PDB file of N, CA and C in Angstrom:
ATOM      1  N   MET A   1     114.163  79.717 135.723  1.00 62.00           N
ATOM      2  CA  MET A   1     114.746  79.425 134.431  1.00 62.00           C
ATOM      3  C   MET A   1     113.777  79.755 133.305  1.00 62.00           C
ATOM      4  N   TYR A   2     112.542  79.242 133.410  1.00 65.00           N
ATOM      5  CA  TYR A   2     111.543  79.504 132.374  1.00 65.00           C
ATOM      6  C   TYR A   2     111.177  80.983 132.335  1.00 65.00           C
ATOM      7  N   TYR A   3     111.278  81.634 133.471  1.00 66.00           N
ATOM      8  CA  TYR A   3     110.958  83.044 133.564  1.00 66.00           C
ATOM      9  C   TYR A   3     111.930  83.861 132.710  1.00 66.00           C
ATOM     10  N   ARG A   4     113.222  83.548 132.758  1.00 68.00           N
ATOM     11  CA  ARG A   4     114.238  84.254 131.973  1.00 68.00           C
ATOM     12  C   ARG A   4     114.038  84.025 130.479  1.00 68.00           C
ATOM     13  N   ILE A   5     113.741  82.804 130.106  1.00 67.00           N
ATOM     14  CA  ILE A   5     113.498  82.495 128.688  1.00 67.00           C
ATOM     15  C   ILE A   5     112.273  83.252 128.195  1.00 67.00           C
ATOM     16  N   PHE A   6     111.234  83.321 129.015  1.00 64.00           N
ATOM     17  CA  PHE A   6     110.015  84.037 128.661  1.00 64.00           C
ATOM     18  C   PHE A   6     110.314  85.524 128.444  1.00 64.00           C
ATOM     19  N   ILE A   7     111.094  86.137 129.317  1.00 66.00           N
ATOM     20  CA  ILE A   7     111.439  87.559 129.201  1.00 66.00           C
ATOM     21  C   ILE A   7     112.254  87.803 127.926  1.00 66.00           C
ATOM     22  N   ILE A   8     113.208  86.950 127.650  1.00 67.00           N
ATOM     23  CA  ILE A   8     114.042  87.099 126.452  1.00 67.00           C
ATOM     24  C   ILE A   8     113.196  86.968 125.193  1.00 67.00           C
ATOM     25  N   LEU A   9     112.331  85.977 125.146  1.00 63.00           N
ATOM     26  CA  LEU A   9     111.446  85.802 123.990  1.00 63.00           C
ATOM     27  C   LEU A   9     110.503  86.988 123.836  1.00 63.00           C
ATOM     28  N   LEU A  10     110.003  87.504 124.935  1.00 61.00           N
ATOM     29  CA  LEU A  10     109.108  88.651 124.889  1.00 61.00           C
ATOM     30  C   LEU A  10     109.820  89.877 124.328  1.00 61.00           C
ATOM     31  N   LEU A  11     111.034  90.120 124.764  1.00 63.00           N
ATOM     32  CA  LEU A  11     111.790  91.278 124.273  1.00 63.00           C
ATOM     33  C   LEU A  11     112.081  91.173 122.775  1.00 63.00           C
ATOM     34  N   PHE A  12     112.480  89.999 122.310  1.00 66.00           N
ATOM     35  CA  PHE A  12     112.781  89.833 120.890  1.00 66.00           C
ATOM     36  C   PHE A  12     111.531  89.874 120.010  1.00 66.00           C
ATOM     37  N   SER A  13     110.420  89.411 120.533  1.00 67.00           N
ATOM     38  CA  SER A  13     109.197  89.409 119.734  1.00 67.00           C
ATOM     39  C   SER A  13     108.599  90.805 119.618  1.00 67.00           C
ATOM     40  N   CYS A  14     108.887  91.674 120.571  1.00 63.00           N
ATOM     41  CA  CYS A  14     108.346  93.033 120.544  1.00 63.00           C
ATOM     42  C   CYS A  14     109.242  94.010 119.794  1.00 63.00           C
ATOM     43  N   ALA A  15     110.438  93.616 119.503  1.00 57.00           N
ATOM     44  CA  ALA A  15     111.360  94.508 118.791  1.00 57.00           C
ATOM     45  C   ALA A  15     110.868  94.706 117.365  1.00 57.00           C
ATOM     46  N   SER A  16     110.911  95.942 116.921  1.00 60.00           N
ATOM     47  CA  SER A  16     110.466  96.221 115.554  1.00 60.00           C
ATOM     48  C   SER A  16     111.626  96.048 114.584  1.00 60.00           C
ATOM     49  N   LYS A  17     111.273  95.647 113.389  1.00 58.00           N
ATOM     50  CA  LYS A  17     112.291  95.514 112.356  1.00 58.00           C
ATOM     51  C   LYS A  17     112.582  96.887 111.797  1.00 58.00           C
ATOM     52  N   SER A  18     113.833  97.181 111.612  1.00 58.00           N
ATOM     53  CA  SER A  18     114.168  98.481 111.032  1.00 58.00           C
ATOM     54  C   SER A  18     114.285  98.321 109.519  1.00 58.00           C
ATOM     55  N   ILE A  19     113.546  99.140 108.831  1.00 56.00           N
ATOM     56  CA  ILE A  19     113.555  99.126 107.373  1.00 56.00           C
ATOM     57  C   ILE A  19     114.449 100.269 106.920  1.00 56.00           C
ATOM     58  N   PRO A  20     115.457  99.964 106.139  1.00 54.00           N
ATOM     59  CA  PRO A  20     116.352 101.033 105.710  1.00 54.00           C
ATOM     60  C   PRO A  20     115.612 102.035 104.817  1.00 54.00           C
ATOM     61  N   LYS A  21     115.798 103.306 105.104  1.00 59.00           N
ATOM     62  CA  LYS A  21     115.163 104.369 104.329  1.00 59.00           C
ATOM     63  C   LYS A  21     116.078 104.761 103.175  1.00 59.00           C
ATOM     64  N   ILE A  22     115.456 105.015 102.046  1.00 63.00           N
ATOM     65  CA  ILE A  22     116.191 105.506 100.887  1.00 63.00           C
ATOM     66  C   ILE A  22     116.196 107.018 100.977  1.00 63.00           C
ATOM     67  N   SER A  23     117.348 107.596 100.895  1.00 77.00           N
ATOM     68  CA  SER A  23     117.461 109.041 100.980  1.00 77.00           C
ATOM     69  C   SER A  23     117.001 109.672  99.669  1.00 77.00           C
ATOM     70  N   VAL A  24     116.084 110.624  99.774  1.00 81.00           N
ATOM     71  CA  VAL A  24     115.574 111.330  98.604  1.00 81.00           C
ATOM     72  C   VAL A  24     116.133 112.746  98.644  1.00 81.00           C
ATOM     73  N   ASP A  25     116.872 113.111  97.617  1.00 86.00           N
ATOM     74  CA  ASP A  25     117.443 114.450  97.530  1.00 86.00           C
ATOM     75  C   ASP A  25     116.434 115.398  96.915  1.00 86.00           C
ATOM     76  N   LEU A  26     116.099 116.437  97.672  1.00 88.00           N
ATOM     77  CA  LEU A  26     115.186 117.454  97.171  1.00 88.00           C
ATOM     78  C   LEU A  26     115.994 118.604  96.587  1.00 88.00           C
ATOM     79  N   PRO A  27     115.538 119.176  95.488  1.00 89.00           N
ATOM     80  CA  PRO A  27     116.265 120.309  94.926  1.00 89.00           C
ATOM     81  C   PRO A  27     116.102 121.537  95.817  1.00 89.00           C
ATOM     82  N   PRO A  28     117.044 122.462  95.775  1.00 87.00           N
ATOM     83  CA  PRO A  28     116.897 123.681  96.578  1.00 87.00           C
ATOM     84  C   PRO A  28     115.784 124.559  96.009  1.00 87.00           C
ATOM     85  N   THR A  29     115.238 125.397  96.869  1.00 89.00           N
ATOM     86  CA  THR A  29     114.244 126.364  96.418  1.00 89.00           C
ATOM     87  C   THR A  29     114.939 127.695  96.142  1.00 89.00           C
ATOM     88  N   LYS A  30     114.203 128.631  95.602  1.00 86.00           N
ATOM     89  CA  LYS A  30     114.773 129.951  95.316  1.00 86.00           C
ATOM     90  C   LYS A  30     115.307 130.599  96.582  1.00 86.00           C
ATOM     91  N   ASN A  31     114.605 130.430  97.703  1.00 84.00           N
ATOM     92  CA  ASN A  31     115.019 131.044  98.968  1.00 84.00           C
ATOM     93  C   ASN A  31     116.217 130.338  99.597  1.00 84.00           C
ATOM     94  N   MET A  32     116.414 129.061  99.310  1.00 80.00           N
ATOM     95  CA  MET A  32     117.494 128.291  99.917  1.00 80.00           C
ATOM     96  C   MET A  32     118.813 128.451  99.173  1.00 80.00           C
ATOM     97  N   SER A  33     118.752 128.850  97.943  1.00 67.00           N
ATOM     98  CA  SER A  33     119.948 128.925  97.111  1.00 67.00           C
ATOM     99  C   SER A  33     120.901 129.986  97.651  1.00 67.00           C
ATOM    100  N   LEU A  34     122.175 129.626  97.775  1.00 69.00           N
ATOM    101  CA  LEU A  34     123.181 130.553  98.280  1.00 69.00           C
ATOM    102  C   LEU A  34     123.670 131.519  97.211  1.00 69.00           C
ATOM    103  N   GLN A  35     123.530 131.141  95.982  1.00 70.00           N
ATOM    104  CA  GLN A  35     123.946 132.009  94.889  1.00 70.00           C
ATOM    105  C   GLN A  35     122.765 132.256  93.973  1.00 70.00           C
ATOM    106  N   PRO A  36     122.751 133.399  93.314  1.00 70.00           N
ATOM    107  CA  PRO A  36     121.615 133.688  92.433  1.00 70.00           C
ATOM    108  C   PRO A  36     121.537 132.693  91.280  1.00 70.00           C
ATOM    109  N   MET A  37     120.312 132.328  90.944  1.00 70.00           N
ATOM    110  CA  MET A  37     120.082 131.392  89.836  1.00 70.00           C
ATOM    111  C   MET A  37     120.314 132.118  88.525  1.00 70.00           C
ATOM    112  N   ALA A  38     121.026 131.464  87.632  1.00 77.00           N
ATOM    113  CA  ALA A  38     121.260 132.037  86.312  1.00 77.00           C
ATOM    114  C   ALA A  38     119.942 132.112  85.557  1.00 77.00           C
ATOM    115  N   GLU A  39     119.862 133.024  84.622  1.00 87.00           N
ATOM    116  CA  GLU A  39     118.666 133.133  83.788  1.00 87.00           C
ATOM    117  C   GLU A  39     118.459 131.829  83.040  1.00 87.00           C
ATOM    118  N   THR A  40     117.204 131.445  82.886  1.00 89.00           N
ATOM    119  CA  THR A  40     116.876 130.216  82.181  1.00 89.00           C
ATOM    120  C   THR A  40     116.029 130.551  80.961  1.00 89.00           C
ATOM    121  N   VAL A  41     115.814 129.566  80.132  1.00 88.00           N
ATOM    122  CA  VAL A  41     114.973 129.744  78.954  1.00 88.00           C
ATOM    123  C   VAL A  41     113.584 130.218  79.391  1.00 88.00           C
ATOM    124  N   TYR A  42     113.091 129.674  80.490  1.00 90.00           N
ATOM    125  CA  TYR A  42     111.769 130.047  80.986  1.00 90.00           C
ATOM    126  C   TYR A  42     111.759 131.468  81.533  1.00 90.00           C
ATOM    127  N   THR A  43     112.727 131.810  82.396  1.00 84.00           N
ATOM    128  CA  THR A  43     112.728 133.143  83.011  1.00 84.00           C
ATOM    129  C   THR A  43     112.975 134.242  81.981  1.00 84.00           C
ATOM    130  N   LEU A  44     113.639 133.910  80.894  1.00 86.00           N
ATOM    131  CA  LEU A  44     113.846 134.892  79.825  1.00 86.00           C
ATOM    132  C   LEU A  44     112.606 135.068  78.946  1.00 86.00           C
ATOM    133  N   GLY A  45     111.609 134.198  79.129  1.00 87.00           N
ATOM    134  CA  GLY A  45     110.355 134.324  78.393  1.00 87.00           C
ATOM    135  C   GLY A  45     110.366 133.695  77.016  1.00 87.00           C
ATOM    136  N   TYR A  46     111.273 132.773  76.770  1.00 90.00           N
ATOM    137  CA  TYR A  46     111.389 132.160  75.452  1.00 90.00           C
ATOM    138  C   TYR A  46     110.476 130.959  75.243  1.00 90.00           C
ATOM    139  N   LEU A  47     109.757 130.537  76.281  1.00 90.00           N
ATOM    140  CA  LEU A  47     108.891 129.363  76.157  1.00 90.00           C
ATOM    141  C   LEU A  47     107.422 129.780  76.152  1.00 90.00           C
ATOM    142  N   SER A  48     106.692 129.301  75.174  1.00 90.00           N
ATOM    143  CA  SER A  48     105.244 129.506  75.172  1.00 90.00           C
ATOM    144  C   SER A  48     104.618 128.442  76.068  1.00 90.00           C
ATOM    145  N   GLU A  49     103.340 128.608  76.368  1.00 89.00           N
ATOM    146  CA  GLU A  49     102.635 127.607  77.169  1.00 89.00           C
ATOM    147  C   GLU A  49     102.664 126.251  76.469  1.00 89.00           C
ATOM    148  N   TYR A  50     102.561 126.255  75.160  1.00 93.00           N
ATOM    149  CA  TYR A  50     102.614 125.006  74.397  1.00 93.00           C
ATOM    150  C   TYR A  50     103.999 124.365  74.507  1.00 93.00           C
ATOM    151  N   ASP A  51     105.064 125.177  74.406  1.00 94.00           N
ATOM    152  CA  ASP A  51     106.430 124.658  74.542  1.00 94.00           C
ATOM    153  C   ASP A  51     106.644 124.023  75.914  1.00 94.00           C
ATOM    154  N   ILE A  52     106.129 124.676  76.939  1.00 94.00           N
ATOM    155  CA  ILE A  52     106.258 124.147  78.302  1.00 94.00           C
ATOM    156  C   ILE A  52     105.555 122.801  78.404  1.00 94.00           C
ATOM    157  N   TRP A  53     104.332 122.731  77.881  1.00 94.00           N
ATOM    158  CA  TRP A  53     103.554 121.500  77.941  1.00 94.00           C
ATOM    159  C   TRP A  53     104.261 120.380  77.191  1.00 94.00           C
ATOM    160  N   GLU A  54     104.774 120.658  76.014  1.00 95.00           N
ATOM    161  CA  GLU A  54     105.482 119.643  75.214  1.00 95.00           C
ATOM    162  C   GLU A  54     106.754 119.179  75.920  1.00 95.00           C
ATOM    163  N   PHE A  55     107.473 120.112  76.522  1.00 96.00           N
ATOM    164  CA  PHE A  55     108.697 119.765  77.245  1.00 96.00           C
ATOM    165  C   PHE A  55     108.386 118.827  78.408  1.00 96.00           C
ATOM    166  N   LEU A  56     107.400 119.176  79.219  1.00 96.00           N
ATOM    167  CA  LEU A  56     107.058 118.364  80.387  1.00 96.00           C
ATOM    168  C   LEU A  56     106.445 117.029  79.991  1.00 96.00           C
ATOM    169  N   LYS A  57     105.717 117.001  78.892  1.00 95.00           N
ATOM    170  CA  LYS A  57     105.105 115.764  78.415  1.00 95.00           C
ATOM    171  C   LYS A  57     106.169 114.716  78.052  1.00 95.00           C
ATOM    172  N   GLY A  58     107.368 115.156  77.711  1.00 96.00           N
ATOM    173  CA  GLY A  58     108.459 114.246  77.355  1.00 96.00           C
ATOM    174  C   GLY A  58     109.146 113.612  78.555  1.00 96.00           C
ATOM    175  N   ASN A  59     108.634 113.844  79.774  1.00 96.00           N
ATOM    176  CA  ASN A  59     109.198 113.282  81.012  1.00 96.00           C
ATOM    177  C   ASN A  59     110.695 113.557  81.168  1.00 96.00           C
ATOM    178  N   PRO A  60     111.099 114.832  81.138  1.00 97.00           N
ATOM    179  CA  PRO A  60     112.521 115.153  81.300  1.00 97.00           C
ATOM    180  C   PRO A  60     113.001 114.844  82.718  1.00 97.00           C
ATOM    181  N   SER A  61     114.309 114.798  82.877  1.00 97.00           N
ATOM    182  CA  SER A  61     114.890 114.548  84.194  1.00 97.00           C
ATOM    183  C   SER A  61     114.748 115.787  85.077  1.00 97.00           C
ATOM    184  N   GLN A  62     114.919 115.582  86.371  1.00 96.00           N
ATOM    185  CA  GLN A  62     114.852 116.706  87.307  1.00 96.00           C
ATOM    186  C   GLN A  62     115.905 117.748  86.947  1.00 96.00           C
ATOM    187  N   LYS A  63     117.077 117.310  86.566  1.00 95.00           N
ATOM    188  CA  LYS A  63     118.160 118.221  86.185  1.00 95.00           C
ATOM    189  C   LYS A  63     117.726 119.109  85.018  1.00 95.00           C
ATOM    190  N   ASP A  64     117.093 118.514  84.005  1.00 96.00           N
ATOM    191  CA  ASP A  64     116.627 119.284  82.855  1.00 96.00           C
ATOM    192  C   ASP A  64     115.529 120.273  83.250  1.00 96.00           C
ATOM    193  N   VAL A  65     114.660 119.862  84.162  1.00 96.00           N
ATOM    194  CA  VAL A  65     113.600 120.752  84.630  1.00 96.00           C
ATOM    195  C   VAL A  65     114.208 121.960  85.333  1.00 96.00           C
ATOM    196  N   LEU A  66     115.183 121.725  86.219  1.00 94.00           N
ATOM    197  CA  LEU A  66     115.815 122.833  86.935  1.00 94.00           C
ATOM    198  C   LEU A  66     116.586 123.749  85.998  1.00 94.00           C
ATOM    199  N   GLU A  67     117.222 123.175  84.971  1.00 93.00           N
ATOM    200  CA  GLU A  67     117.943 124.006  84.004  1.00 93.00           C
ATOM    201  C   GLU A  67     116.982 124.838  83.158  1.00 93.00           C
ATOM    202  N   THR A  68     115.796 124.331  82.911  1.00 94.00           N
ATOM    203  CA  THR A  68     114.820 125.034  82.075  1.00 94.00           C
ATOM    204  C   THR A  68     114.014 126.061  82.860  1.00 94.00           C
ATOM    205  N   PHE A  69     113.551 125.699  84.072  1.00 94.00           N
ATOM    206  CA  PHE A  69     112.674 126.576  84.840  1.00 94.00           C
ATOM    207  C   PHE A  69     113.350 127.278  86.002  1.00 94.00           C
ATOM    208  N   GLY A  70     114.544 126.841  86.386  1.00 92.00           N
ATOM    209  CA  GLY A  70     115.192 127.398  87.561  1.00 92.00           C
ATOM    210  C   GLY A  70     114.725 126.682  88.810  1.00 92.00           C
ATOM    211  N   PHE A  71     115.153 127.190  89.969  1.00 93.00           N
ATOM    212  CA  PHE A  71     114.757 126.574  91.230  1.00 93.00           C
ATOM    213  C   PHE A  71     113.283 126.863  91.499  1.00 93.00           C
ATOM    214  N   PRO A  72     112.563 125.895  92.064  1.00 94.00           N
ATOM    215  CA  PRO A  72     111.139 126.113  92.378  1.00 94.00           C
ATOM    216  C   PRO A  72     110.978 127.041  93.576  1.00 94.00           C
ATOM    217  N   ASP A  73     109.755 127.542  93.735  1.00 93.00           N
ATOM    218  CA  ASP A  73     109.444 128.383  94.895  1.00 93.00           C
ATOM    219  C   ASP A  73     109.311 127.543  96.157  1.00 93.00           C
ATOM    220  N   SER A  74     108.812 126.322  96.022  1.00 94.00           N
ATOM    221  CA  SER A  74     108.748 125.394  97.155  1.00 94.00           C
ATOM    222  C   SER A  74     108.786 123.971  96.634  1.00 94.00           C
ATOM    223  N   VAL A  75     109.193 123.054  97.520  1.00 95.00           N
ATOM    224  CA  VAL A  75     109.325 121.640  97.182  1.00 95.00           C
ATOM    225  C   VAL A  75     108.715 120.824  98.312  1.00 95.00           C
ATOM    226  N   TRP A  76     107.958 119.782  97.952  1.00 94.00           N
ATOM    227  CA  TRP A  76     107.360 118.888  98.932  1.00 94.00           C
ATOM    228  C   TRP A  76     107.621 117.454  98.513  1.00 94.00           C
ATOM    229  N   LEU A  77     107.663 116.573  99.493  1.00 95.00           N
ATOM    230  CA  LEU A  77     107.831 115.140  99.271  1.00 95.00           C
ATOM    231  C   LEU A  77     106.608 114.447  99.840  1.00 95.00           C
ATOM    232  N   ASP A  78     106.005 113.521  99.080  1.00 93.00           N
ATOM    233  CA  ASP A  78     104.799 112.841  99.583  1.00 93.00           C
ATOM    234  C   ASP A  78     105.151 111.890 100.723  1.00 93.00           C
ATOM    235  N   ASP A  79     104.133 111.395 101.408  1.00 92.00           N
ATOM    236  CA  ASP A  79     104.323 110.553 102.590  1.00 92.00           C
ATOM    237  C   ASP A  79     105.069 109.259 102.294  1.00 92.00           C
ATOM    238  N   GLN A  80     104.887 108.712 101.112  1.00 92.00           N
ATOM    239  CA  GLN A  80     105.567 107.467 100.742  1.00 92.00           C
ATOM    240  C   GLN A  80     106.983 107.726 100.215  1.00 92.00           C
ATOM    241  N   GLU A  81     107.375 108.993 100.139  1.00 91.00           N
ATOM    242  CA  GLU A  81     108.679 109.413  99.621  1.00 91.00           C
ATOM    243  C   GLU A  81     108.906 108.884  98.204  1.00 91.00           C
ATOM    244  N   SER A  82     107.845 108.870  97.413  1.00 94.00           N
ATOM    245  CA  SER A  82     107.954 108.382  96.042  1.00 94.00           C
ATOM    246  C   SER A  82     107.838 109.498  95.012  1.00 94.00           C
ATOM    247  N   THR A  83     107.300 110.654  95.415  1.00 96.00           N
ATOM    248  CA  THR A  83     107.106 111.749  94.475  1.00 96.00           C
ATOM    249  C   THR A  83     107.523 113.071  95.104  1.00 96.00           C
ATOM    250  N   LYS A  84     108.301 113.845  94.341  1.00 96.00           N
ATOM    251  CA  LYS A  84     108.669 115.199  94.740  1.00 96.00           C
ATOM    252  C   LYS A  84     107.759 116.160  93.975  1.00 96.00           C
ATOM    253  N   TYR A  85     107.231 117.158  94.669  1.00 97.00           N
ATOM    254  CA  TYR A  85     106.367 118.155  94.042  1.00 97.00           C
ATOM    255  C   TYR A  85     107.112 119.482  94.007  1.00 97.00           C
ATOM    256  N   LEU A  86     107.367 119.983  92.808  1.00 96.00           N
ATOM    257  CA  LEU A  86     108.032 121.262  92.628  1.00 96.00           C
ATOM    258  C   LEU A  86     106.961 122.286  92.274  1.00 96.00           C
ATOM    259  N   TYR A  87     106.852 123.337  93.091  1.00 96.00           N
ATOM    260  CA  TYR A  87     105.846 124.373  92.879  1.00 96.00           C
ATOM    261  C   TYR A  87     106.508 125.638  92.349  1.00 96.00           C
ATOM    262  N   TYR A  88     105.971 126.145  91.260  1.00 94.00           N
ATOM    263  CA  TYR A  88     106.439 127.394  90.656  1.00 94.00           C
ATOM    264  C   TYR A  88     105.298 128.400  90.701  1.00 94.00           C
ATOM    265  N   TYR A  89     105.542 129.560  91.326  1.00 92.00           N
ATOM    266  CA  TYR A  89     104.517 130.585  91.413  1.00 92.00           C
ATOM    267  C   TYR A  89     104.577 131.463  90.167  1.00 92.00           C
ATOM    268  N   ILE A  90     103.433 131.619  89.505  1.00 84.00           N
ATOM    269  CA  ILE A  90     103.331 132.445  88.314  1.00 84.00           C
ATOM    270  C   ILE A  90     102.579 133.711  88.714  1.00 84.00           C
ATOM    271  N   SER A  91     103.305 134.817  88.821  1.00 83.00           N
ATOM    272  CA  SER A  91     102.698 136.046  89.334  1.00 83.00           C
ATOM    273  C   SER A  91     101.632 136.619  88.399  1.00 83.00           C
ATOM    274  N   LYS A  92     101.767 136.410  87.088  1.00 80.00           N
ATOM    275  CA  LYS A  92     100.779 136.953  86.143  1.00 80.00           C
ATOM    276  C   LYS A  92      99.378 136.432  86.423  1.00 80.00           C
ATOM    277  N   ILE A  93      99.280 135.157  86.794  1.00 78.00           N
ATOM    278  CA  ILE A  93      97.960 134.570  87.054  1.00 78.00           C
ATOM    279  C   ILE A  93      97.753 134.272  88.539  1.00 78.00           C
ATOM    280  N   ARG A  94      98.721 134.643  89.354  1.00 85.00           N
ATOM    281  CA  ARG A  94      98.651 134.438  90.812  1.00 85.00           C
ATOM    282  C   ARG A  94      98.282 133.002  91.156  1.00 85.00           C
ATOM    283  N   ASP A  95      99.057 132.084  90.622  1.00 87.00           N
ATOM    284  CA  ASP A  95      98.753 130.670  90.808  1.00 87.00           C
ATOM    285  C   ASP A  95     100.050 129.873  90.826  1.00 87.00           C
ATOM    286  N   TYR A  96     100.004 128.740  91.508  1.00 90.00           N
ATOM    287  CA  TYR A  96     101.131 127.815  91.514  1.00 90.00           C
ATOM    288  C   TYR A  96     100.937 126.759  90.438  1.00 90.00           C
ATOM    289  N   ASN A  97     101.997 126.449  89.732  1.00 93.00           N
ATOM    290  CA  ASN A  97     102.012 125.328  88.805  1.00 93.00           C
ATOM    291  C   ASN A  97     102.881 124.246  89.425  1.00 93.00           C
ATOM    292  N   THR A  98     102.516 123.006  89.189  1.00 96.00           N
ATOM    293  CA  THR A  98     103.160 121.879  89.845  1.00 96.00           C
ATOM    294  C   THR A  98     103.820 120.960  88.842  1.00 96.00           C
ATOM    295  N   ILE A  99     105.035 120.526  89.173  1.00 97.00           N
ATOM    296  CA  ILE A  99     105.726 119.498  88.404  1.00 97.00           C
ATOM    297  C   ILE A  99     106.023 118.365  89.375  1.00 97.00           C
ATOM    298  N   GLU A 100     105.563 117.164  89.038  1.00 97.00           N
ATOM    299  CA  GLU A 100     105.788 115.987  89.880  1.00 97.00           C
ATOM    300  C   GLU A 100     107.001 115.234  89.354  1.00 97.00           C
ATOM    301  N   ILE A 101     107.947 114.961  90.227  1.00 97.00           N
ATOM    302  CA  ILE A 101     109.166 114.227  89.880  1.00 97.00           C
ATOM    303  C   ILE A 101     109.165 112.904  90.643  1.00 97.00           C
ATOM    304  N   SER A 102     109.292 111.801  89.933  1.00 96.00           N
ATOM    305  CA  SER A 102     109.363 110.488  90.573  1.00 96.00           C
ATOM    306  C   SER A 102     110.701 110.372  91.301  1.00 96.00           C
ATOM    307  N   ALA A 103     110.664 109.996  92.571  1.00 93.00           N
ATOM    308  CA  ALA A 103     111.901 109.815  93.339  1.00 93.00           C
ATOM    309  C   ALA A 103     112.671 108.600  92.846  1.00 93.00           C
ATOM    310  N   LYS A 104     111.970 107.659  92.240  1.00 93.00           N
ATOM    311  CA  LYS A 104     112.625 106.437  91.754  1.00 93.00           C
ATOM    312  C   LYS A 104     113.383 106.688  90.451  1.00 93.00           C
ATOM    313  N   THR A 105     112.747 107.350  89.488  1.00 93.00           N
ATOM    314  CA  THR A 105     113.374 107.568  88.177  1.00 93.00           C
ATOM    315  C   THR A 105     114.016 108.937  88.047  1.00 93.00           C
ATOM    316  N   ASP A 106     113.713 109.861  88.979  1.00 94.00           N
ATOM    317  CA  ASP A 106     114.215 111.231  88.962  1.00 94.00           C
ATOM    318  C   ASP A 106     113.833 111.967  87.669  1.00 94.00           C
ATOM    319  N   SER A 107     112.642 111.650  87.165  1.00 96.00           N
ATOM    320  CA  SER A 107     112.139 112.332  85.967  1.00 96.00           C
ATOM    321  C   SER A 107     110.674 112.721  86.191  1.00 96.00           C
ATOM    322  N   VAL A 108     110.156 113.559  85.309  1.00 97.00           N
ATOM    323  CA  VAL A 108     108.792 114.052  85.447  1.00 97.00           C
ATOM    324  C   VAL A 108     107.811 112.897  85.346  1.00 97.00           C
ATOM    325  N   SER A 109     106.922 112.808  86.331  1.00 95.00           N
ATOM    326  CA  SER A 109     105.898 111.755  86.308  1.00 95.00           C
ATOM    327  C   SER A 109     104.504 112.356  86.154  1.00 95.00           C
ATOM    328  N   GLY A 110     104.400 113.668  86.255  1.00 95.00           N
ATOM    329  CA  GLY A 110     103.127 114.359  86.075  1.00 95.00           C
ATOM    330  C   GLY A 110     103.327 115.844  86.247  1.00 95.00           C
ATOM    331  N   PHE A 111     102.351 116.620  85.798  1.00 95.00           N
ATOM    332  CA  PHE A 111     102.441 118.069  85.944  1.00 95.00           C
ATOM    333  C   PHE A 111     101.076 118.690  85.781  1.00 95.00           C
ATOM    334  N   GLU A 112     100.948 119.899  86.312  1.00 92.00           N
ATOM    335  CA  GLU A 112      99.771 120.721  86.150  1.00 92.00           C
ATOM    336  C   GLU A 112     100.300 122.115  85.856  1.00 92.00           C
ATOM    337  N   TRP A 113     100.183 122.543  84.621  1.00 87.00           N
ATOM    338  CA  TRP A 113     100.724 123.831  84.208  1.00 87.00           C
ATOM    339  C   TRP A 113      99.648 124.596  83.461  1.00 87.00           C
ATOM    340  N   ASP A 114      99.306 125.780  83.980  1.00 75.00           N
ATOM    341  CA  ASP A 114      98.268 126.603  83.348  1.00 75.00           C
ATOM    342  C   ASP A 114      98.811 127.392  82.170  1.00 75.00           C
TER     343      ASP A 114
END
């Protein structure tokens, strides 16, 4: 009798609690898009480096970032699933620029733009 109770208690004490995961939607990349991306203010060359910096400094939403810059070349999600990193390759300087999007607020939380 005590043996069965011990086994049942052991099984319940070893079971892990399942923590519900919040689904984070990542934007598509240029390679993943099924249809060509429309020209944007950025791709048309209408933004100066200062304009880009001022725009990103205002913490725009992810939607506004995609409408302004187009789809990124690659997207990464950090281990805590709290920040999305959008990488844009700038061929003129052969470098990636990064825009950090908070998964919680879905707006710019940081950036590195040359």
